[in-house]
């Protein structure tokens, strides 16, 4: 199995964190998102421990909650002592509504509205990660109206190509995010921020990309950012107290994907940063990282019920399931790979045990692009009623789900110590019509 929290029980059923996914599908229905709470906590602790050990007590990981945002996640993050990265008033609202300590929340986005800024300040947001001049001006104005001095990090683009898919590469100079160091715009916006009286500049942020496997991406980014900090110190006499390196560690969707040793990687980045700081005559800043995918992806899987099995001799085969691009748009959007198997026949070696069936696993939306995965190998006798599991769906699945075709969203069921509970209820058709007049 591609993740250590997965196993197969004597009935041949796929289990996650000791819970039988077939039994959960029976209890809660399908499609069903299942998330392993213990794994989420373990992933948080990997970052917390590694960062504190490597960078010292001032370091803190911020969970990038765009990866999976619902109330229970923020409760878990609060209990684990994580900070969070939020990107909309909706995420601010969700975190605030469960008493997340908002001083540990960092508000991202390249286009925050005045309403976003004002609402987040009213919720006591810790930081804005300011992307541009318009936002700095709005923060300055709204903070002045409220009689506040607002902490801000500036988002910069270090000019690095992380070699991931285009939609998630953000650190290059031509990105829609942040101010480029290379063009001098980063320095100019820093000088501008330092002149504002209601903005307290706390340092800098960069995020190079997502689903990144190149181990030197954080090394290169941190080196460029530290050189920038040293330059700003020399020219303006301002020493940035914080440096936020963003998120991006890749996860294994397929057995052929490498497994990243995150703790070892963090240790390596910290050692290089300490050396660089010494060479530049800087104190090590308080370091932030913003993992999203690597906190929740391998904690999740989705279970569907197979319906139609269609064979087109000489052409192609299809297995249709009772969900699809509405609960997981990632293949449709990015061609993302996933491991797919039958949850109720997980011990079978389809390729060894008999005739196999190579198919596209597709959803039930009225659209040909509604594909969960292509070239999936299933047993030739796959049939209506079999349970199809898509693994590693904890990140950017529920978060990116939609009601296209008025399809209600599946519930999120959490498993803790082998016991399950509902974290997000299944939507009903009435829920989908809630705002219709
Ligand atoms: N920080 C910032 C500023 C980000 O933009 C992101 C992701 C993260 C942190 C978290 O990155 P992670 O650790 O999750 O790689 N929907 C796409 C992913 C979009 C990522 C956007 N930003 C997908 O499904 O692959």
Tab-separated table of C-alpha atoms and ligand atoms in Angstrom:
chain	number	residue	atom	x	y	z
A	1	UNK	CA	0.000	0.000	0.000
A	2	UNK	CA	1.250	3.489	-0.780
A	3	UNK	CA	0.701	4.788	2.732
A	4	UNK	CA	1.360	3.122	6.090
A	5	UNK	CA	-2.132	3.949	7.420
A	6	UNK	CA	-3.688	1.641	4.792
A	7	UNK	CA	-4.079	-2.112	5.177
A	8	UNK	CA	-6.232	-5.004	4.026
A	9	UNK	CA	-8.221	-7.069	6.535
A	10	UNK	CA	-8.887	-10.844	6.347
A	11	UNK	CA	-12.108	-10.196	4.383
A	12	UNK	CA	-10.002	-8.512	1.722
A	13	UNK	CA	-11.402	-5.082	2.576
A	14	UNK	CA	-9.324	-1.931	2.397
A	15	UNK	CA	-8.815	-0.377	5.838
A	16	UNK	CA	-7.626	3.076	6.824
A	17	UNK	CA	-6.262	3.598	10.328
A	18	UNK	CA	-7.753	0.210	11.208
A	19	UNK	CA	-11.282	1.057	10.025
A	20	UNK	CA	-12.894	-1.117	7.329
A	21	UNK	CA	-13.778	1.165	4.397
A	22	UNK	CA	-16.449	-1.279	3.190
A	23	UNK	CA	-18.195	-1.105	6.555
A	24	UNK	CA	-17.875	2.697	6.555
A	25	UNK	CA	-19.363	2.837	3.044
A	26	UNK	CA	-22.281	0.757	4.286
A	27	UNK	CA	-22.762	2.928	7.346
A	28	UNK	CA	-22.430	6.356	5.702
A	29	UNK	CA	-23.201	5.660	2.039
A	30	UNK	CA	-21.127	6.553	-1.020
A	31	UNK	CA	-19.491	8.588	-2.364
A	32	UNK	CA	-17.657	9.044	0.891
A	33	UNK	CA	-14.568	10.989	1.877
A	34	UNK	CA	-12.755	9.219	4.695
A	35	UNK	CA	-9.994	11.003	6.620
A	36	UNK	CA	-7.597	9.594	9.169
A	37	UNK	CA	-7.442	12.087	12.034
A	38	UNK	CA	-4.451	10.386	13.618
A	39	UNK	CA	-2.493	10.686	10.385
A	40	UNK	CA	-3.298	14.393	10.120
A	41	UNK	CA	-2.003	14.878	13.661
A	42	UNK	CA	1.116	12.826	12.936
A	43	UNK	CA	1.830	14.899	9.849
A	44	UNK	CA	1.456	18.106	11.899
A	45	UNK	CA	3.855	16.745	14.521
A	46	UNK	CA	6.443	15.896	11.898
A	47	UNK	CA	6.581	19.576	10.945
A	48	UNK	CA	6.238	20.921	14.494
A	49	UNK	CA	9.021	18.770	15.889
A	50	UNK	CA	11.361	19.106	12.935
A	51	UNK	CA	10.937	22.873	12.666
A	52	UNK	CA	11.356	23.581	16.383
A	53	UNK	CA	14.404	21.309	16.569
A	54	UNK	CA	16.010	22.684	13.440
A	55	UNK	CA	15.102	26.377	13.568
A	56	UNK	CA	14.434	26.887	17.287
A	57	UNK	CA	11.331	27.694	19.295
A	58	UNK	CA	10.331	30.749	17.281
A	59	UNK	CA	9.596	28.560	14.228
A	60	UNK	CA	6.069	27.441	13.479
A	61	UNK	CA	4.362	25.552	10.650
A	62	UNK	CA	1.161	27.072	9.285
A	63	UNK	CA	-1.316	24.578	7.868
A	64	UNK	CA	-2.365	25.811	4.391
A	65	UNK	CA	-6.038	25.286	4.972
A	66	UNK	CA	-6.981	25.663	1.297
A	67	UNK	CA	-6.016	21.972	1.068
A	68	UNK	CA	-8.970	20.938	3.239
A	69	UNK	CA	-11.027	23.525	5.051
A	70	UNK	CA	-13.847	22.673	7.456
A	71	UNK	CA	-14.438	23.308	11.122
A	72	UNK	CA	-12.948	20.106	12.498
A	73	UNK	CA	-9.656	20.694	10.693
A	74	UNK	CA	-9.204	24.035	12.457
A	75	UNK	CA	-10.025	22.399	15.810
A	76	UNK	CA	-7.316	19.809	15.146
A	77	UNK	CA	-4.837	22.521	14.115
A	78	UNK	CA	-5.608	24.484	17.267
A	79	UNK	CA	-5.039	21.412	19.449
A	80	UNK	CA	-1.790	20.582	17.669
A	81	UNK	CA	-0.440	24.119	18.091
A	82	UNK	CA	-0.220	24.798	14.362
A	83	UNK	CA	-0.726	28.212	12.765
A	84	UNK	CA	-2.895	28.410	9.651
A	85	UNK	CA	-2.784	30.011	6.237
A	86	UNK	CA	-6.203	31.240	5.125
A	87	UNK	CA	-7.086	32.713	1.743
A	88	UNK	CA	-10.624	34.042	1.943
A	89	UNK	CA	-13.194	35.443	4.329
A	90	UNK	CA	-14.815	32.004	4.196
A	91	UNK	CA	-11.709	30.335	5.611
A	92	UNK	CA	-11.303	33.146	8.159
A	93	UNK	CA	-14.934	32.647	9.195
A	94	UNK	CA	-14.566	28.868	9.500
A	95	UNK	CA	-11.399	29.089	11.609
A	96	UNK	CA	-12.761	31.874	13.797
A	97	UNK	CA	-16.070	30.082	14.351
A	98	UNK	CA	-14.330	27.261	16.251
A	99	UNK	CA	-12.132	29.525	18.337
A	100	UNK	CA	-8.917	29.089	16.375
A	101	UNK	CA	-6.367	31.565	17.855
A	102	UNK	CA	-6.526	34.081	15.020
A	103	UNK	CA	-3.213	35.699	15.948
A	104	UNK	CA	-1.703	32.543	14.383
A	105	UNK	CA	-3.641	32.977	11.126
A	106	UNK	CA	-1.942	34.394	7.999
A	107	UNK	CA	-4.268	35.768	5.335
A	108	UNK	CA	-3.041	35.118	1.778
A	109	UNK	CA	-4.525	35.875	-1.678
A	110	UNK	CA	-3.505	38.195	-4.481
A	111	UNK	CA	-6.744	40.160	-4.331
A	112	UNK	CA	-8.273	40.701	-0.917
A	113	UNK	CA	-11.258	43.009	-0.996
A	114	UNK	CA	-11.761	45.824	1.499
A	115	UNK	CA	-14.541	43.702	2.998
A	116	UNK	CA	-12.124	40.747	3.427
A	117	UNK	CA	-9.542	42.964	5.083
A	118	UNK	CA	-12.005	44.628	7.408
A	119	UNK	CA	-13.693	41.353	8.384
A	120	UNK	CA	-10.382	39.602	9.044
A	121	UNK	CA	-9.213	42.505	11.226
A	122	UNK	CA	-12.462	42.300	13.188
A	123	UNK	CA	-11.742	38.597	13.746
A	124	UNK	CA	-8.293	39.507	15.079
A	125	UNK	CA	-6.279	38.111	12.159
A	126	UNK	CA	-2.587	37.893	13.015
A	127	UNK	CA	-1.050	38.722	9.654
A	128	UNK	CA	-1.870	39.707	6.127
A	129	UNK	CA	0.538	38.357	3.569
A	130	UNK	CA	0.323	41.420	1.361
A	131	UNK	CA	0.672	40.789	-2.319
A	132	UNK	CA	0.680	44.262	-3.882
A	133	UNK	CA	0.454	48.042	-3.373
A	134	UNK	CA	-3.322	48.161	-3.587
A	135	UNK	CA	-3.564	45.776	-0.687
A	136	UNK	CA	-0.963	47.602	1.401
A	137	UNK	CA	-2.897	50.838	0.881
A	138	UNK	CA	-6.169	49.173	1.851
A	139	UNK	CA	-4.631	47.612	4.970
A	140	UNK	CA	-3.108	50.971	5.942
A	141	UNK	CA	-6.432	52.794	5.455
A	142	UNK	CA	-8.645	50.209	7.178
A	143	UNK	CA	-6.198	49.696	10.063
A	144	UNK	CA	-6.128	53.481	10.560
A	145	UNK	CA	-9.952	53.568	10.653
A	146	UNK	CA	-9.973	50.831	13.271
A	147	UNK	CA	-7.117	52.359	15.238
A	148	UNK	CA	-4.838	49.341	14.690
A	149	UNK	CA	-1.290	48.632	13.677
A	150	UNK	CA	-1.523	45.530	11.463
A	151	UNK	CA	1.207	42.924	11.094
A	152	UNK	CA	2.081	42.226	7.478
A	153	UNK	CA	4.444	39.981	5.541
A	154	UNK	CA	5.234	40.898	1.950
A	155	UNK	CA	4.882	38.184	-0.646
A	156	UNK	CA	7.910	38.052	-2.927
A	157	UNK	CA	8.754	35.903	-5.927
A	158	UNK	CA	12.279	34.549	-5.733
A	159	UNK	CA	12.370	33.565	-9.415
A	160	UNK	CA	12.573	29.801	-9.102
A	161	UNK	CA	11.038	27.188	-11.379
A	162	UNK	CA	9.977	24.284	-9.144
A	163	UNK	CA	9.311	21.832	-12.017
A	164	UNK	CA	5.740	20.998	-11.183
A	165	UNK	CA	2.578	21.436	-13.247
A	166	UNK	CA	1.951	24.965	-14.507
A	167	UNK	CA	-1.220	25.606	-12.508
A	168	UNK	CA	0.632	25.322	-9.202
A	169	UNK	CA	4.007	26.908	-10.022
A	170	UNK	CA	4.052	30.310	-8.324
A	171	UNK	CA	7.615	31.325	-7.617
A	172	UNK	CA	8.597	32.409	-11.102
A	173	UNK	CA	9.039	36.081	-11.962
A	174	UNK	CA	5.995	36.132	-14.267
A	175	UNK	CA	3.633	34.815	-11.554
A	176	UNK	CA	0.372	36.595	-10.707
A	177	UNK	CA	1.516	36.423	-7.067
A	178	UNK	CA	3.859	38.723	-5.237
A	179	UNK	CA	6.660	41.111	-6.175
A	180	UNK	CA	9.715	39.881	-8.011
A	181	UNK	CA	13.128	40.278	-6.428
A	182	UNK	CA	14.838	40.148	-9.824
A	183	UNK	CA	13.015	43.190	-11.248
A	184	UNK	CA	13.611	45.422	-8.211
A	185	UNK	CA	9.877	45.490	-7.459
A	186	UNK	CA	10.335	43.571	-4.208
A	187	UNK	CA	12.719	46.206	-2.907
A	188	UNK	CA	10.438	49.032	-4.006
A	189	UNK	CA	7.373	47.616	-2.267
A	190	UNK	CA	9.434	46.946	0.869
A	191	UNK	CA	10.566	50.555	0.990
A	192	UNK	CA	6.944	51.606	0.523
A	193	UNK	CA	5.649	49.322	3.308
A	194	UNK	CA	8.281	50.647	5.709
A	195	UNK	CA	6.852	54.155	5.301
A	196	UNK	CA	3.303	53.164	6.308
A	197	UNK	CA	2.333	53.963	9.878
A	198	UNK	CA	-0.468	51.407	10.385
A	199	UNK	CA	1.430	48.564	8.775
A	200	UNK	CA	3.954	46.720	10.903
A	201	UNK	CA	6.219	44.958	8.445
A	202	UNK	CA	7.139	41.611	10.004
A	203	UNK	CA	9.126	40.169	7.121
A	204	UNK	CA	8.770	38.306	3.874
A	205	UNK	CA	7.024	35.352	2.329
A	206	UNK	CA	7.556	33.222	-0.730
A	207	UNK	CA	5.842	30.127	-2.077
A	208	UNK	CA	7.513	28.492	-5.008
A	209	UNK	CA	4.986	25.839	-5.996
A	210	UNK	CA	3.009	22.793	-4.991
A	211	UNK	CA	3.543	19.015	-5.402
A	212	UNK	CA	7.287	19.703	-5.607
A	213	UNK	CA	9.816	16.853	-5.381
A	214	UNK	CA	13.050	18.698	-6.180
A	215	UNK	CA	14.718	18.583	-2.785
A	216	UNK	CA	16.668	21.773	-3.293
A	217	UNK	CA	13.681	24.087	-3.886
A	218	UNK	CA	13.494	25.279	-0.277
A	219	UNK	CA	17.286	25.533	-0.165
A	220	UNK	CA	17.382	27.791	-3.196
A	221	UNK	CA	14.385	29.845	-2.125
A	222	UNK	CA	15.695	30.403	1.408
A	223	UNK	CA	19.108	31.435	0.099
A	224	UNK	CA	17.599	34.047	-2.222
A	225	UNK	CA	15.267	35.320	0.498
A	226	UNK	CA	18.086	35.632	3.059
A	227	UNK	CA	20.212	37.541	0.567
A	228	UNK	CA	17.253	39.868	0.037
A	229	UNK	CA	16.827	40.338	3.801
A	230	UNK	CA	20.529	41.171	4.102
A	231	UNK	CA	20.278	43.656	1.234
A	232	UNK	CA	17.284	45.401	2.798
A	233	UNK	CA	19.112	45.537	6.128
A	234	UNK	CA	22.138	47.135	4.483
A	235	UNK	CA	20.150	49.712	2.502
A	236	UNK	CA	17.246	50.546	4.838
A	237	UNK	CA	18.480	49.424	8.263
A	238	UNK	CA	15.436	47.149	8.577
A	239	UNK	CA	15.930	43.545	9.715
A	240	UNK	CA	12.993	41.263	8.920
A	241	UNK	CA	12.072	39.257	12.012
A	242	UNK	CA	10.132	36.563	10.091
A	243	UNK	CA	10.679	34.539	6.952
A	244	UNK	CA	7.861	32.392	5.582
A	245	UNK	CA	8.997	29.820	3.033
A	246	UNK	CA	5.522	28.719	1.899
A	247	UNK	CA	4.356	25.174	1.236
A	248	UNK	CA	4.856	22.672	-1.492
A	249	UNK	CA	6.276	19.275	-0.476
A	250	UNK	CA	4.947	16.642	-2.855
A	251	UNK	CA	3.065	13.540	-1.765
A	252	UNK	CA	2.858	10.031	-3.210
A	253	UNK	CA	-0.197	9.512	-5.354
A	254	UNK	CA	1.367	6.452	-6.987
A	255	UNK	CA	3.699	3.774	-5.663
A	256	UNK	CA	6.262	5.016	-8.199
A	257	UNK	CA	6.362	8.490	-6.606
A	258	UNK	CA	9.238	9.101	-4.201
A	259	UNK	CA	8.607	9.485	-0.485
A	260	UNK	CA	10.031	12.729	0.874
A	261	UNK	CA	11.666	12.645	4.295
A	262	UNK	CA	10.276	15.989	5.413
A	263	UNK	CA	12.109	16.117	8.744
A	264	UNK	CA	15.451	15.423	7.041
A	265	UNK	CA	14.703	18.018	4.392
A	266	UNK	CA	13.878	20.625	7.047
A	267	UNK	CA	17.114	19.834	8.895
A	268	UNK	CA	19.065	20.320	5.683
A	269	UNK	CA	17.351	23.647	4.935
A	270	UNK	CA	17.948	24.847	8.512
A	271	UNK	CA	21.650	23.964	8.405
A	272	UNK	CA	22.082	25.799	5.111
A	273	UNK	CA	20.128	28.814	6.389
A	274	UNK	CA	22.214	29.049	9.561
A	275	UNK	CA	25.376	28.968	7.511
A	276	UNK	CA	24.019	31.597	5.139
A	277	UNK	CA	22.900	33.842	8.008
A	278	UNK	CA	26.354	33.620	9.566
A	279	UNK	CA	27.948	34.557	6.248
A	280	UNK	CA	25.571	37.495	5.825
A	281	UNK	CA	25.822	38.659	9.441
A	282	UNK	CA	22.118	38.064	10.070
A	283	UNK	CA	20.265	36.509	12.985
A	284	UNK	CA	18.190	33.532	11.896
A	285	UNK	CA	14.660	34.912	11.382
A	286	UNK	CA	11.592	33.189	12.871
A	287	UNK	CA	10.790	30.646	10.186
A	288	UNK	CA	7.332	29.734	8.912
A	289	UNK	CA	6.407	26.996	6.459
A	290	UNK	CA	2.945	26.449	5.009
A	291	UNK	CA	2.314	22.771	4.292
A	292	UNK	CA	-1.131	21.910	2.975
A	293	UNK	CA	-1.025	18.804	0.813
A	294	UNK	CA	1.581	17.015	2.946
A	295	UNK	CA	-0.599	17.453	6.059
A	296	UNK	CA	-3.855	16.035	4.716
A	297	UNK	CA	-3.394	14.235	1.374
A	298	UNK	CA	-2.337	10.824	2.653
A	299	UNK	CA	-4.873	11.051	5.477
A	300	UNK	CA	-7.712	10.776	2.981
A	301	UNK	CA	-9.334	8.458	0.503
A	302	UNK	CA	-12.652	8.402	-1.327
A	303	UNK	CA	-14.972	5.429	-1.690
A	304	UNK	CA	-17.485	5.203	-4.533
A	305	UNK	CA	-19.935	2.560	-5.695
A	306	UNK	CA	-19.396	1.251	-9.205
A	307	UNK	CA	-22.426	1.476	-11.477
A	308	UNK	CA	-22.200	1.070	-15.225
A	309	UNK	CA	-19.406	-1.094	-16.655
A	310	UNK	CA	-19.086	-0.344	-20.360
A	311	UNK	CA	-16.938	-2.291	-22.823
A	312	UNK	CA	-16.335	-0.953	-26.331
A	313	UNK	CA	-14.413	-3.808	-28.011
A	314	UNK	CA	-11.281	-2.620	-29.745
A	315	UNK	CA	-11.663	0.855	-28.205
A	316	UNK	CA	-12.020	1.552	-24.556
A	317	UNK	CA	-13.624	0.472	-21.292
A	318	UNK	CA	-15.365	2.535	-18.649
A	319	UNK	CA	-16.394	2.034	-15.054
A	320	UNK	CA	-18.771	4.746	-13.891
A	321	UNK	CA	-18.992	5.612	-10.218
A	322	UNK	CA	-21.525	7.545	-8.168
A	323	UNK	CA	-19.268	10.612	-7.781
A	324	UNK	CA	-16.723	12.205	-10.114
A	325	UNK	CA	-15.344	15.624	-10.998
A	326	UNK	CA	-17.759	17.233	-8.527
A	327	UNK	CA	-15.934	15.636	-5.585
A	328	UNK	CA	-12.508	15.351	-7.250
A	329	UNK	CA	-11.812	17.686	-10.184
A	330	UNK	CA	-8.049	17.137	-10.095
A	331	UNK	CA	-7.741	14.753	-13.044
A	332	UNK	CA	-10.030	16.952	-15.121
A	333	UNK	CA	-8.011	20.041	-14.210
A	334	UNK	CA	-4.425	18.826	-13.992
A	335	UNK	CA	-4.397	15.242	-15.256
A	336	UNK	CA	-3.395	14.262	-11.714
A	337	UNK	CA	-2.500	10.624	-11.141
A	338	UNK	CA	-4.215	8.545	-8.466
A	339	UNK	CA	-4.071	4.966	-7.273
A	340	UNK	CA	-7.455	3.308	-7.782
A	341	UNK	CA	-8.535	-0.125	-6.523
A	342	UNK	CA	-11.580	-2.047	-5.370
A	343	UNK	CA	-12.106	-1.472	-1.651
A	344	UNK	CA	-14.120	-4.677	-1.279
A	345	UNK	CA	-11.521	-6.797	-3.118
A	346	UNK	CA	-8.330	-5.112	-2.021
A	347	UNK	CA	-6.323	-8.283	-1.412
A	348	UNK	CA	-6.678	-9.502	-4.979
A	349	UNK	CA	-3.701	-9.094	-7.240
A	350	UNK	CA	-5.742	-8.274	-10.324
A	351	UNK	CA	-2.866	-8.721	-12.727
A	352	UNK	CA	-1.761	-12.070	-11.284
A	353	UNK	CA	-5.065	-13.631	-10.276
A	354	UNK	CA	-6.953	-13.563	-13.536
A	355	UNK	CA	-8.157	-11.570	-16.426
A	356	UNK	CA	-7.879	-7.823	-15.997
A	357	UNK	CA	-9.745	-4.910	-17.369
A	358	UNK	CA	-8.077	-1.614	-18.217
A	359	UNK	CA	-10.592	1.190	-17.955
A	360	UNK	CA	-11.259	4.836	-17.370
A	361	UNK	CA	-12.943	5.399	-14.024
A	362	UNK	CA	-15.440	8.140	-14.719
A	363	UNK	CA	-18.046	10.094	-12.825
A	364	UNK	CA	-21.714	10.663	-13.386
A	365	UNK	CA	-21.648	14.266	-14.589
A	366	UNK	CA	-23.025	15.176	-17.958
A	367	UNK	CA	-19.584	15.877	-19.400
A	368	UNK	CA	-17.004	13.691	-21.175
A	369	UNK	CA	-14.170	15.292	-19.209
A	370	UNK	CA	-15.639	13.929	-15.996
A	371	UNK	CA	-12.819	11.444	-15.476
A	372	UNK	CA	-11.296	10.414	-12.157
A	373	UNK	CA	-8.481	8.392	-13.674
A	374	UNK	CA	-7.483	6.701	-16.930
A	375	UNK	CA	-5.746	3.357	-17.556
A	376	UNK	CA	-6.921	1.875	-14.272
A	377	UNK	CA	-6.419	-1.866	-13.978
A	378	UNK	CA	-9.345	-3.648	-12.319
A	379	UNK	CA	-10.447	-7.307	-12.361
A	380	UNK	CA	-12.318	-8.229	-15.541
A	381	UNK	CA	-15.379	-9.186	-13.521
A	382	UNK	CA	-15.720	-5.756	-11.898
A	383	UNK	CA	-19.400	-5.165	-11.559
A	384	UNK	CA	-22.112	-2.789	-10.410
A	385	UNK	CA	-21.980	-2.663	-6.621
A	386	UNK	CA	-18.211	-3.094	-6.268
A	387	UNK	CA	-16.660	-0.340	-4.178
A	388	UNK	CA	-14.037	1.764	-5.933
A	389	UNK	CA	-11.450	3.469	-3.723
A	390	UNK	CA	-9.364	6.412	-4.895
A	391	UNK	CA	-6.405	6.862	-2.550
A	392	UNK	CA	-4.641	9.987	-1.269
A	393	UNK	CA	-7.601	12.304	-1.760
A	394	UNK	CA	-7.293	14.207	1.524
A	395	UNK	CA	-5.945	17.372	-0.116
A	396	UNK	CA	-7.700	19.566	-2.658
A	397	UNK	CA	-10.669	17.210	-3.127
A	398	UNK	CA	-13.376	18.222	-0.655
A	399	UNK	CA	-11.852	21.720	-0.808
A	400	UNK	CA	-12.355	21.900	-4.598
A	401	UNK	CA	-15.673	20.068	-4.768
A	402	UNK	CA	-18.653	21.635	-6.493
A	403	UNK	CA	-22.369	21.159	-7.004
A	404	UNK	CA	-22.116	20.920	-10.786
A	405	UNK	CA	-25.204	19.176	-12.121
A	406	UNK	CA	-26.724	19.901	-8.699
A	407	UNK	CA	-24.897	16.954	-7.224
A	408	UNK	CA	-24.760	17.183	-3.416
A	409	UNK	CA	-21.285	16.943	-1.838
A	410	UNK	CA	-20.250	13.759	-0.013
A	411	UNK	CA	-19.701	13.803	3.737
A	412	UNK	CA	-16.284	13.816	5.373
A	413	UNK	CA	-16.005	10.987	7.879
A	414	UNK	CA	-13.012	11.008	10.205
A	415	UNK	CA	-11.390	7.943	11.707
A	416	UNK	CA	-9.656	8.242	15.048
A	417	UNK	CA	-8.258	5.203	16.887
A	418	UNK	CA	-10.239	2.973	14.529
A	419	UNK	CA	-13.566	4.712	15.391
A	420	UNK	CA	-15.429	6.894	12.915
A	421	UNK	CA	-17.382	10.127	13.250
A	422	UNK	CA	-18.882	12.647	10.835
A	423	UNK	CA	-16.892	15.875	10.446
A	424	UNK	CA	-18.946	17.263	7.530
A	425	UNK	CA	-22.482	16.008	6.854
A	426	UNK	CA	-23.590	14.722	3.465
A	427	UNK	CA	-25.350	17.452	1.516
A	428	UNK	CA	-28.952	16.920	0.555
A	429	UNK	CA	-30.780	18.252	-2.503
A	430	UNK	CA	-32.404	20.768	-0.120
A	431	UNK	CA	-28.925	21.991	0.897
A	432	UNK	CA	-28.078	22.507	-2.751
A	433	UNK	CA	-31.253	24.622	-3.212
A	434	UNK	CA	-30.730	26.558	0.027
A	435	UNK	CA	-30.088	29.923	-1.583
A	436	UNK	CA	-32.529	29.579	-4.481
A	437	UNK	CA	-35.459	32.000	-4.202
B	1	LIG	N1	1.203	28.577	0.734
B	1	LIG	C1	0.748	29.217	-0.349
B	1	LIG	C2	0.911	30.646	-0.448
B	1	LIG	C3	0.099	28.501	-1.372
B	1	LIG	O1	-0.328	29.145	-2.444
B	1	LIG	C4	-0.069	27.102	-1.243
B	1	LIG	C5	-0.766	26.336	-2.275
B	1	LIG	C6	0.403	26.473	-0.086
B	1	LIG	C7	1.055	27.243	0.875
B	1	LIG	C8	0.253	25.003	0.159
B	1	LIG	O2	0.950	24.246	-0.749
B	1	LIG	P1	0.993	22.662	-0.578
B	1	LIG	O3	1.821	22.343	0.647
B	1	LIG	O4	-0.409	22.198	-0.400
B	1	LIG	O5	1.611	22.181	-1.821
B	1	LIG	N2	-5.386	22.867	-6.292
B	1	LIG	C9	-4.038	22.432	-6.579
B	1	LIG	C10	-3.049	22.955	-5.549
B	1	LIG	C11	-3.019	24.442	-5.486
B	1	LIG	C12	-1.997	24.930	-4.500
B	1	LIG	C13	-2.177	26.368	-4.256
B	1	LIG	N3	-1.316	26.914	-3.268
B	1	LIG	C14	-3.999	20.904	-6.606
B	1	LIG	O6	-5.036	20.301	-6.396
B	1	LIG	O7	-2.957	20.325	-6.868
